PDB file of N, CA and C and ligand atoms in Angstrom:
ATOM      1  N   MET Z  20     -11.876 -49.408 -39.317  1.00  0.00           N
ATOM      2  CA  MET Z  20     -12.136 -49.060 -37.910  1.00  0.00           C
ATOM      3  C   MET Z  20     -10.882 -48.419 -37.315  1.00  0.00           C
ATOM      4  N   ASP Z  21     -11.068 -47.370 -36.540  1.00  0.00           N
ATOM      5  CA  ASP Z  21      -9.959 -46.698 -35.876  1.00  0.00           C
ATOM      6  C   ASP Z  21      -9.458 -47.596 -34.743  1.00  0.00           C
ATOM      7  N   GLU Z  22      -8.148 -47.901 -34.747  1.00  0.00           N
ATOM      8  CA  GLU Z  22      -7.582 -48.840 -33.759  1.00  0.00           C
ATOM      9  C   GLU Z  22      -7.655 -48.310 -32.329  1.00  0.00           C
ATOM     10  N   ARG Z  23      -7.670 -46.979 -32.157  1.00  0.00           N
ATOM     11  CA  ARG Z  23      -7.667 -46.414 -30.794  1.00  0.00           C
ATOM     12  C   ARG Z  23      -9.054 -46.421 -30.175  1.00  0.00           C
ATOM     13  N   THR Z  24     -10.070 -46.483 -30.993  1.00  0.00           N
ATOM     14  CA  THR Z  24     -11.438 -46.473 -30.493  1.00  0.00           C
ATOM     15  C   THR Z  24     -12.199 -47.569 -31.218  1.00  0.00           C
ATOM     16  N   ASP Z  25     -13.477 -47.677 -30.925  1.00  0.00           N
ATOM     17  CA  ASP Z  25     -14.288 -48.628 -31.692  1.00  0.00           C
ATOM     18  C   ASP Z  25     -15.101 -47.888 -32.749  1.00  0.00           C
ATOM     19  N   ARG Z  26     -14.573 -46.767 -33.253  1.00  0.00           N
ATOM     20  CA  ARG Z  26     -15.291 -45.980 -34.258  1.00  0.00           C
ATOM     21  C   ARG Z  26     -15.303 -46.680 -35.610  1.00  0.00           C
ATOM     22  N   ARG Z  27     -16.498 -46.841 -36.164  1.00  0.00           N
ATOM     23  CA  ARG Z  27     -16.668 -47.480 -37.468  1.00  0.00           C
ATOM     24  C   ARG Z  27     -17.155 -46.467 -38.495  1.00  0.00           C
ATOM     25  N   SER Z  28     -16.815 -46.704 -39.738  1.00  0.00           N
ATOM     26  CA  SER Z  28     -17.196 -45.797 -40.820  1.00  0.00           C
ATOM     27  C   SER Z  28     -18.285 -46.397 -41.688  1.00  0.00           C
ATOM     28  N   TYR Z  29     -19.203 -45.537 -42.095  1.00  0.00           N
ATOM     29  CA  TYR Z  29     -20.270 -45.925 -43.014  1.00  0.00           C
ATOM     30  C   TYR Z  29     -20.228 -44.925 -44.164  1.00  0.00           C
ATOM     31  N   GLU Z  30     -19.750 -45.402 -45.298  1.00  0.00           N
ATOM     32  CA  GLU Z  30     -19.528 -44.489 -46.423  1.00  0.00           C
ATOM     33  C   GLU Z  30     -20.734 -44.397 -47.336  1.00  0.00           C
ATOM     34  N   GLY Z  31     -21.105 -43.162 -47.628  1.00  0.00           N
ATOM     35  CA  GLY Z  31     -22.158 -42.929 -48.611  1.00  0.00           C
ATOM     36  C   GLY Z  31     -21.563 -42.197 -49.788  1.00  0.00           C
ATOM     37  N   ARG Z  32     -22.398 -41.880 -50.760  1.00  0.00           N
ATOM     38  CA  ARG Z  32     -21.898 -41.187 -51.955  1.00  0.00           C
ATOM     39  C   ARG Z  32     -21.447 -39.766 -51.647  1.00  0.00           C
ATOM     40  N   SER Z  33     -22.162 -39.079 -50.753  1.00  0.00           N
ATOM     41  CA  SER Z  33     -21.875 -37.671 -50.489  1.00  0.00           C
ATOM     42  C   SER Z  33     -21.397 -37.395 -49.075  1.00  0.00           C
ATOM     43  N   ILE Z  34     -21.544 -38.385 -48.220  1.00  0.00           N
ATOM     44  CA  ILE Z  34     -21.209 -38.169 -46.812  1.00  0.00           C
ATOM     45  C   ILE Z  34     -20.774 -39.496 -46.198  1.00  0.00           C
ATOM     46  N   THR Z  35     -19.754 -39.430 -45.346  1.00  0.00           N
ATOM     47  CA  THR Z  35     -19.343 -40.605 -44.576  1.00  0.00           C
ATOM     48  C   THR Z  35     -19.703 -40.345 -43.119  1.00  0.00           C
ATOM     49  N   VAL Z  36     -20.433 -41.266 -42.535  1.00  0.00           N
ATOM     50  CA  VAL Z  36     -20.827 -41.140 -41.131  1.00  0.00           C
ATOM     51  C   VAL Z  36     -19.997 -42.129 -40.340  1.00  0.00           C
ATOM     52  N   THR Z  37     -19.486 -41.701 -39.178  1.00  0.00           N
ATOM     53  CA  THR Z  37     -18.769 -42.640 -38.316  1.00  0.00           C
ATOM     54  C   THR Z  37     -19.501 -42.739 -36.987  1.00  0.00           C
ATOM     55  N   PHE Z  38     -19.346 -43.892 -36.346  1.00  0.00           N
ATOM     56  CA  PHE Z  38     -20.070 -44.178 -35.107  1.00  0.00           C
ATOM     57  C   PHE Z  38     -19.140 -44.870 -34.124  1.00  0.00           C
ATOM     58  N   GLU Z  39     -19.120 -44.342 -32.893  1.00  0.00           N
ATOM     59  CA  GLU Z  39     -18.305 -44.937 -31.825  1.00  0.00           C
ATOM     60  C   GLU Z  39     -19.268 -45.463 -30.760  1.00  0.00           C
ATOM     61  N   ALA Z  40     -19.460 -46.763 -30.747  1.00  0.00           N
ATOM     62  CA  ALA Z  40     -20.470 -47.374 -29.875  1.00  0.00           C
ATOM     63  C   ALA Z  40     -20.234 -47.047 -28.394  1.00  0.00           C
ATOM     64  N   GLY Z  41     -18.973 -46.980 -27.983  1.00  0.00           N
ATOM     65  CA  GLY Z  41     -18.659 -46.726 -26.578  1.00  0.00           C
ATOM     66  C   GLY Z  41     -19.135 -45.370 -26.076  1.00  0.00           C
ATOM     67  N   ARG Z  42     -19.379 -44.442 -26.998  1.00  0.00           N
ATOM     68  CA  ARG Z  42     -19.844 -43.104 -26.600  1.00  0.00           C
ATOM     69  C   ARG Z  42     -21.360 -42.972 -26.628  1.00  0.00           C
ATOM     70  N   CYS Z  43     -22.036 -43.862 -27.300  1.00  0.00           N
ATOM     71  CA  CYS Z  43     -23.478 -43.713 -27.532  1.00  0.00           C
ATOM     72  C   CYS Z  43     -24.251 -43.746 -26.220  1.00  0.00           C
ATOM     73  N   ARG Z  44     -25.130 -42.756 -26.034  1.00  0.00           N
ATOM     74  CA  ARG Z  44     -25.958 -42.692 -24.817  1.00  0.00           C
ATOM     75  C   ARG Z  44     -27.386 -43.151 -25.114  1.00  0.00           C
ATOM     76  N   HIS Z  45     -27.587 -43.677 -26.273  1.00  0.00           N
ATOM     77  CA  HIS Z  45     -28.897 -44.219 -26.657  1.00  0.00           C
ATOM     78  C   HIS Z  45     -30.010 -43.193 -26.512  1.00  0.00           C
ATOM     79  N   ALA Z  46     -29.671 -41.955 -26.825  1.00  0.00           N
ATOM     80  CA  ALA Z  46     -30.672 -40.890 -26.762  1.00  0.00           C
ATOM     81  C   ALA Z  46     -31.646 -40.990 -27.929  1.00  0.00           C
ATOM     82  N   ALA Z  47     -31.276 -41.772 -28.941  1.00  0.00           N
ATOM     83  CA  ALA Z  47     -32.146 -42.048 -30.095  1.00  0.00           C
ATOM     84  C   ALA Z  47     -32.471 -40.833 -30.956  1.00  0.00           C
ATOM     85  N   GLU Z  48     -31.713 -39.769 -30.809  1.00  0.00           N
ATOM     86  CA  GLU Z  48     -31.916 -38.602 -31.688  1.00  0.00           C
ATOM     87  C   GLU Z  48     -31.768 -39.013 -33.150  1.00  0.00           C
ATOM     88  N   CYS Z  49     -30.819 -39.889 -33.405  1.00  0.00           N
ATOM     89  CA  CYS Z  49     -30.551 -40.313 -34.782  1.00  0.00           C
ATOM     90  C   CYS Z  49     -31.712 -41.141 -35.331  1.00  0.00           C
ATOM     91  N   VAL Z  50     -32.138 -42.130 -34.585  1.00  0.00           N
ATOM     92  CA  VAL Z  50     -33.193 -43.045 -35.039  1.00  0.00           C
ATOM     93  C   VAL Z  50     -34.517 -42.303 -35.202  1.00  0.00           C
ATOM     94  N   ARG Z  51     -34.816 -41.422 -34.272  1.00  0.00           N
ATOM     95  CA  ARG Z  51     -36.056 -40.638 -34.373  1.00  0.00           C
ATOM     96  C   ARG Z  51     -35.965 -39.612 -35.486  1.00  0.00           C
ATOM     97  N   GLY Z  52     -34.781 -39.031 -35.642  1.00  0.00           N
ATOM     98  CA  GLY Z  52     -34.619 -37.934 -36.599  1.00  0.00           C
ATOM     99  C   GLY Z  52     -34.634 -38.392 -38.046  1.00  0.00           C
ATOM    100  N   LEU Z  53     -34.082 -39.569 -38.313  1.00  0.00           N
ATOM    101  CA  LEU Z  53     -33.950 -40.010 -39.703  1.00  0.00           C
ATOM    102  C   LEU Z  53     -33.950 -41.544 -39.750  1.00  0.00           C
ATOM    103  N   PRO Z  54     -35.123 -42.147 -39.535  1.00  0.00           N
ATOM    104  CA  PRO Z  54     -35.181 -43.616 -39.477  1.00  0.00           C
ATOM    105  C   PRO Z  54     -34.787 -44.302 -40.784  1.00  0.00           C
ATOM    106  N   GLU Z  55     -34.883 -43.570 -41.910  1.00  0.00           N
ATOM    107  CA  GLU Z  55     -34.485 -44.196 -43.176  1.00  0.00           C
ATOM    108  C   GLU Z  55     -32.962 -44.344 -43.297  1.00  0.00           C
ATOM    109  N   VAL Z  56     -32.229 -43.642 -42.439  1.00  0.00           N
ATOM    110  CA  VAL Z  56     -30.765 -43.743 -42.436  1.00  0.00           C
ATOM    111  C   VAL Z  56     -30.281 -44.521 -41.212  1.00  0.00           C
ATOM    112  N   PHE Z  57     -30.863 -44.241 -40.054  1.00  0.00           N
ATOM    113  CA  PHE Z  57     -30.427 -44.873 -38.804  1.00  0.00           C
ATOM    114  C   PHE Z  57     -31.507 -45.852 -38.340  1.00  0.00           C
ATOM    115  N   ASP Z  58     -31.187 -47.130 -38.395  1.00  0.00           N
ATOM    116  CA  ASP Z  58     -32.171 -48.148 -38.008  1.00  0.00           C
ATOM    117  C   ASP Z  58     -31.411 -49.281 -37.337  1.00  0.00           C
ATOM    118  N   THR Z  59     -31.560 -49.383 -36.028  1.00  0.00           N
ATOM    119  CA  THR Z  59     -30.767 -50.356 -35.269  1.00  0.00           C
ATOM    120  C   THR Z  59     -31.206 -51.800 -35.539  1.00  0.00           C
ATOM    121  N   ALA Z  60     -32.337 -51.991 -36.185  1.00  0.00           N
ATOM    122  CA  ALA Z  60     -32.805 -53.344 -36.492  1.00  0.00           C
ATOM    123  C   ALA Z  60     -32.194 -53.868 -37.792  1.00  0.00           C
ATOM    124  N   ARG Z  61     -31.435 -53.036 -38.472  1.00  0.00           N
ATOM    125  CA  ARG Z  61     -30.903 -53.375 -39.788  1.00  0.00           C
ATOM    126  C   ARG Z  61     -29.386 -53.471 -39.731  1.00  0.00           C
ATOM    127  N   ARG Z  62     -28.771 -54.205 -40.643  1.00  0.00           N
ATOM    128  CA  ARG Z  62     -27.318 -54.220 -40.773  1.00  0.00           C
ATOM    129  C   ARG Z  62     -26.954 -53.885 -42.213  1.00  0.00           C
ATOM    130  N   PRO Z  63     -26.057 -52.940 -42.492  1.00  0.00           N
ATOM    131  CA  PRO Z  63     -25.512 -52.023 -41.489  1.00  0.00           C
ATOM    132  C   PRO Z  63     -26.609 -51.107 -40.961  1.00  0.00           C
ATOM    133  N   TRP Z  64     -26.464 -50.671 -39.731  1.00  0.00           N
ATOM    134  CA  TRP Z  64     -27.549 -49.881 -39.127  1.00  0.00           C
ATOM    135  C   TRP Z  64     -27.546 -48.432 -39.585  1.00  0.00           C
ATOM    136  N   ILE Z  65     -26.432 -47.997 -40.193  1.00  0.00           N
ATOM    137  CA  ILE Z  65     -26.376 -46.636 -40.757  1.00  0.00           C
ATOM    138  C   ILE Z  65     -26.243 -46.745 -42.273  1.00  0.00           C
ATOM    139  N   ARG Z  66     -27.184 -46.136 -42.991  1.00  0.00           N
ATOM    140  CA  ARG Z  66     -27.120 -46.085 -44.461  1.00  0.00           C
ATOM    141  C   ARG Z  66     -27.115 -44.626 -44.887  1.00  0.00           C
ATOM    142  N   PRO Z  67     -25.924 -44.047 -45.049  1.00  0.00           N
ATOM    143  CA  PRO Z  67     -25.817 -42.609 -45.330  1.00  0.00           C
ATOM    144  C   PRO Z  67     -26.534 -42.177 -46.598  1.00  0.00           C
ATOM    145  N   ASP Z  68     -26.736 -43.087 -47.544  1.00  0.00           N
ATOM    146  CA  ASP Z  68     -27.404 -42.717 -48.786  1.00  0.00           C
ATOM    147  C   ASP Z  68     -28.926 -42.776 -48.677  1.00  0.00           C
ATOM    148  N   GLY Z  69     -29.432 -43.060 -47.498  1.00  0.00           N
ATOM    149  CA  GLY Z  69     -30.880 -43.175 -47.319  1.00  0.00           C
ATOM    150  C   GLY Z  69     -31.610 -41.845 -47.326  1.00  0.00           C
ATOM    151  N   ALA Z  70     -30.869 -40.744 -47.274  1.00  0.00           N
ATOM    152  CA  ALA Z  70     -31.491 -39.417 -47.283  1.00  0.00           C
ATOM    153  C   ALA Z  70     -30.474 -38.429 -47.847  1.00  0.00           C
ATOM    154  N   ASP Z  71     -30.948 -37.240 -48.112  1.00  0.00           N
ATOM    155  CA  ASP Z  71     -30.077 -36.171 -48.591  1.00  0.00           C
ATOM    156  C   ASP Z  71     -28.937 -35.933 -47.589  1.00  0.00           C
ATOM    157  N   ALA Z  72     -27.710 -35.740 -48.074  1.00  0.00           N
ATOM    158  CA  ALA Z  72     -26.542 -35.600 -47.197  1.00  0.00           C
ATOM    159  C   ALA Z  72     -26.707 -34.449 -46.199  1.00  0.00           C
ATOM    160  N   GLY Z  73     -27.380 -33.395 -46.620  1.00  0.00           N
ATOM    161  CA  GLY Z  73     -27.604 -32.256 -45.719  1.00  0.00           C
ATOM    162  C   GLY Z  73     -28.462 -32.645 -44.520  1.00  0.00           C
ATOM    163  N   ARG Z  74     -29.465 -33.472 -44.756  1.00  0.00           N
ATOM    164  CA  ARG Z  74     -30.341 -33.936 -43.674  1.00  0.00           C
ATOM    165  C   ARG Z  74     -29.577 -34.883 -42.752  1.00  0.00           C
ATOM    166  N   VAL Z  75     -28.745 -35.749 -43.348  1.00  0.00           N
ATOM    167  CA  VAL Z  75     -27.948 -36.683 -42.542  1.00  0.00           C
ATOM    168  C   VAL Z  75     -27.025 -35.882 -41.632  1.00  0.00           C
ATOM    169  N   ALA Z  76     -26.366 -34.875 -42.200  1.00  0.00           N
ATOM    170  CA  ALA Z  76     -25.448 -34.043 -41.419  1.00  0.00           C
ATOM    171  C   ALA Z  76     -26.187 -33.349 -40.276  1.00  0.00           C
ATOM    172  N   GLU Z  77     -27.374 -32.865 -40.559  1.00  0.00           N
ATOM    173  CA  GLU Z  77     -28.168 -32.160 -39.540  1.00  0.00           C
ATOM    174  C   GLU Z  77     -28.479 -33.082 -38.357  1.00  0.00           C
ATOM    175  N   VAL Z  78     -28.853 -34.308 -38.650  1.00  0.00           N
ATOM    176  CA  VAL Z  78     -29.193 -35.256 -37.575  1.00  0.00           C
ATOM    177  C   VAL Z  78     -27.925 -35.679 -36.820  1.00  0.00           C
ATOM    178  N   VAL Z  79     -26.827 -35.867 -37.525  1.00  0.00           N
ATOM    179  CA  VAL Z  79     -25.572 -36.217 -36.849  1.00  0.00           C
ATOM    180  C   VAL Z  79     -25.181 -35.108 -35.867  1.00  0.00           C
ATOM    181  N   ARG Z  80     -25.403 -33.866 -36.247  1.00  0.00           N
ATOM    182  CA  ARG Z  80     -25.037 -32.754 -35.357  1.00  0.00           C
ATOM    183  C   ARG Z  80     -25.892 -32.732 -34.101  1.00  0.00           C
ATOM    184  N   ARG Z  81     -27.049 -33.380 -34.128  1.00  0.00           N
ATOM    185  CA  ARG Z  81     -27.915 -33.434 -32.946  1.00  0.00           C
ATOM    186  C   ARG Z  81     -27.484 -34.510 -31.953  1.00  0.00           C
ATOM    187  N   CYS Z  82     -26.593 -35.403 -32.356  1.00  0.00           N
ATOM    188  CA  CYS Z  82     -26.155 -36.490 -31.458  1.00  0.00           C
ATOM    189  C   CYS Z  82     -25.496 -35.861 -30.227  1.00  0.00           C
ATOM    190  N   PRO Z  83     -26.039 -36.112 -29.028  1.00  0.00           N
ATOM    191  CA  PRO Z  83     -25.554 -35.424 -27.839  1.00  0.00           C
ATOM    192  C   PRO Z  83     -24.238 -35.962 -27.284  1.00  0.00           C
ATOM    193  N   SER Z  84     -23.821 -37.115 -27.726  1.00  0.00           N
ATOM    194  CA  SER Z  84     -22.666 -37.771 -27.097  1.00  0.00           C
ATOM    195  C   SER Z  84     -21.377 -37.676 -27.901  1.00  0.00           C
ATOM    196  N   GLY Z  85     -21.475 -37.293 -29.164  1.00  0.00           N
ATOM    197  CA  GLY Z  85     -20.282 -37.327 -30.016  1.00  0.00           C
ATOM    198  C   GLY Z  85     -20.043 -38.713 -30.603  1.00  0.00           C
ATOM    199  N   ALA Z  86     -20.971 -39.639 -30.371  1.00  0.00           N
ATOM    200  CA  ALA Z  86     -20.832 -40.982 -30.950  1.00  0.00           C
ATOM    201  C   ALA Z  86     -20.885 -40.924 -32.471  1.00  0.00           C
ATOM    202  N   LEU Z  87     -21.719 -40.033 -32.988  1.00  0.00           N
ATOM    203  CA  LEU Z  87     -21.832 -39.882 -34.438  1.00  0.00           C
ATOM    204  C   LEU Z  87     -21.001 -38.695 -34.903  1.00  0.00           C
ATOM    205  N   ARG Z  88     -20.338 -38.888 -36.010  1.00  0.00           N
ATOM    206  CA  ARG Z  88     -19.617 -37.793 -36.677  1.00  0.00           C
ATOM    207  C   ARG Z  88     -19.817 -37.963 -38.166  1.00  0.00           C
ATOM    208  N   TYR Z  89     -19.483 -36.917 -38.909  1.00  0.00           N
ATOM    209  CA  TYR Z  89     -19.569 -37.084 -40.356  1.00  0.00           C
ATOM    210  C   TYR Z  89     -18.493 -36.284 -41.049  1.00  0.00           C
ATOM    211  N   GLU Z  90     -18.276 -36.676 -42.279  1.00  0.00           N
ATOM    212  CA  GLU Z  90     -17.396 -35.924 -43.166  1.00  0.00           C
ATOM    213  C   GLU Z  90     -18.090 -35.871 -44.513  1.00  0.00           C
ATOM    214  N   ARG Z  91     -18.292 -34.657 -45.048  1.00  0.00           N
ATOM    215  CA  ARG Z  91     -18.916 -34.536 -46.362  1.00  0.00           C
ATOM    216  C   ARG Z  91     -17.875 -34.834 -47.426  1.00  0.00           C
ATOM    217  N   THR Z  92     -18.238 -35.608 -48.408  1.00  0.00           N
ATOM    218  CA  THR Z  92     -17.328 -35.908 -49.505  1.00  0.00           C
ATOM    219  C   THR Z  92     -17.786 -35.213 -50.786  1.00  0.00           C
ATOM    220  N   ASP Z  93     -18.825 -34.375 -50.660  1.00  0.00           N
ATOM    221  CA  ASP Z  93     -19.356 -33.677 -51.831  1.00  0.00           C
ATOM    222  C   ASP Z  93     -19.120 -32.169 -51.756  1.00  0.00           C
ATOM    223  N   GLY Z  94     -18.248 -31.754 -50.819  1.00  0.00           N
ATOM    224  CA  GLY Z  94     -17.958 -30.330 -50.696  1.00  0.00           C
ATOM    225  C   GLY Z  94     -18.971 -29.579 -49.848  1.00  0.00           C
ATOM    226  N   GLY Z  95     -19.924 -30.288 -49.262  1.00  0.00           N
ATOM    227  CA  GLY Z  95     -20.917 -29.646 -48.399  1.00  0.00           C
ATOM    228  C   GLY Z  95     -20.322 -29.275 -47.052  1.00  0.00           C
ATOM    229  N   GLN Z  96     -21.156 -28.700 -46.209  1.00  0.00           N
ATOM    230  CA  GLN Z  96     -20.697 -28.223 -44.904  1.00  0.00           C
ATOM    231  C   GLN Z  96     -20.190 -29.386 -44.042  1.00  0.00           C
ATOM    232  N   GLY Z  97     -19.062 -29.237 -43.425  1.00  0.00           N
ATOM    233  CA  GLY Z  97     -18.511 -30.294 -42.571  1.00  0.00           C
ATOM    234  C   GLY Z  97     -17.025 -30.147 -42.493  1.00  0.00           C
ATOM    235  N   PRO Z  98     -16.230 -30.995 -41.843  1.00  0.00           N
ATOM    236  CA  PRO Z  98     -16.725 -32.147 -41.090  1.00  0.00           C
ATOM    237  C   PRO Z  98     -17.319 -31.753 -39.747  1.00  0.00           C
ATOM    238  N   TRP Z  99     -17.905 -32.680 -39.095  1.00  0.00           N
ATOM    239  CA  TRP Z  99     -18.446 -32.482 -37.760  1.00  0.00           C
ATOM    240  C   TRP Z  99     -17.918 -33.557 -36.848  1.00  0.00           C
ATOM    241  N   PRO Z 100     -17.405 -33.260 -35.662  1.00  0.00           N
ATOM    242  CA  PRO Z 100     -17.104 -31.900 -35.227  1.00  0.00           C
ATOM    243  C   PRO Z 100     -15.859 -31.377 -35.933  1.00  0.00           C
ATOM    244  N   VAL Z 101     -15.635 -30.084 -35.844  1.00  0.00           N
ATOM    245  CA  VAL Z 101     -14.428 -29.500 -36.408  1.00  0.00           C
ATOM    246  C   VAL Z 101     -13.256 -30.116 -35.659  1.00  0.00           C
ATOM    247  N   ARG Z 102     -12.261 -30.609 -36.397  1.00  0.00           N
ATOM    248  CA  ARG Z 102     -11.160 -31.332 -35.749  1.00  0.00           C
ATOM    249  C   ARG Z 102     -10.269 -30.410 -34.931  1.00  0.00           C
ATOM    250  N   THR Z 103      -9.839 -30.930 -33.797  1.00  0.00           N
ATOM    251  CA  THR Z 103      -8.865 -30.202 -32.996  1.00  0.00           C
ATOM    252  C   THR Z 103      -7.484 -30.761 -33.332  1.00  0.00           C
ATOM    253  N   ASN Z 104      -6.435 -30.101 -32.894  1.00  0.00           N
ATOM    254  CA  ASN Z 104      -5.082 -30.562 -33.189  1.00  0.00           C
ATOM    255  C   ASN Z 104      -4.816 -31.953 -32.622  1.00  0.00           C
ATOM    256  N   GLU Z 105      -5.348 -32.245 -31.425  1.00  0.00           N
ATOM    257  CA  GLU Z 105      -5.085 -33.554 -30.797  1.00  0.00           C
ATOM    258  C   GLU Z 105      -5.636 -34.703 -31.616  1.00  0.00           C
ATOM    259  N   GLU Z 106      -6.685 -34.442 -32.357  1.00  0.00           N
ATOM    260  CA  GLU Z 106      -7.319 -35.528 -33.098  1.00  0.00           C
ATOM    261  C   GLU Z 106      -6.690 -35.771 -34.463  1.00  0.00           C
ATOM    262  N   ARG Z 107      -5.797 -34.896 -34.873  1.00  0.00           N
ATOM    263  CA  ARG Z 107      -5.207 -35.064 -36.207  1.00  0.00           C
ATOM    264  C   ARG Z 107      -4.206 -36.194 -36.218  1.00  0.00           C
TER     265      ARG Z 107
HETATM  266  S1  LIG I  14     -28.047 -39.756 -31.349  1.00  0.00           S
HETATM  267 FE1  LIG I  14     -25.958 -40.345 -30.766  1.00  0.00          FE
HETATM  268  S2  LIG I  14     -26.119 -40.914 -28.619  1.00  0.00           S
HETATM  269 FE2  LIG I  14     -28.180 -40.936 -29.461  1.00  0.00          FE
HETATM  270  S3  LIG I  14     -28.543 -43.046 -30.116  1.00  0.00           S
HETATM  271 FE3  LIG I  14     -27.796 -41.912 -31.878  1.00  0.00          FE
HETATM  272  S4  LIG I  14     -25.600 -42.271 -31.825  1.00  0.00           S
HETATM  273 FE4  LIG I  14     -26.335 -42.794 -29.815  1.00  0.00          FE
END
């Protein structure tokens, strides 16, 4: 977990998804978009290996608040969002 925020990491084989609860607006884009990966009734609630990494990345990019981010570990398109200098 990142000490400056409450961002948590969920590592999959091809993609790592991170989630910052304090930013989440509960728009449910993630849960509606890919319920096999994002399921708030389950622990852990994010299972990055539940779908193809490309689909996971697509749904993460739809998150309106920036609560969800991802980094591809298989050389696919990413990370999201593109890092700025302040975040390095
Ligand atoms: S899409 Fe983003 S803002 Fe909406 S519920 Fe999921 S994490 Fe929260």
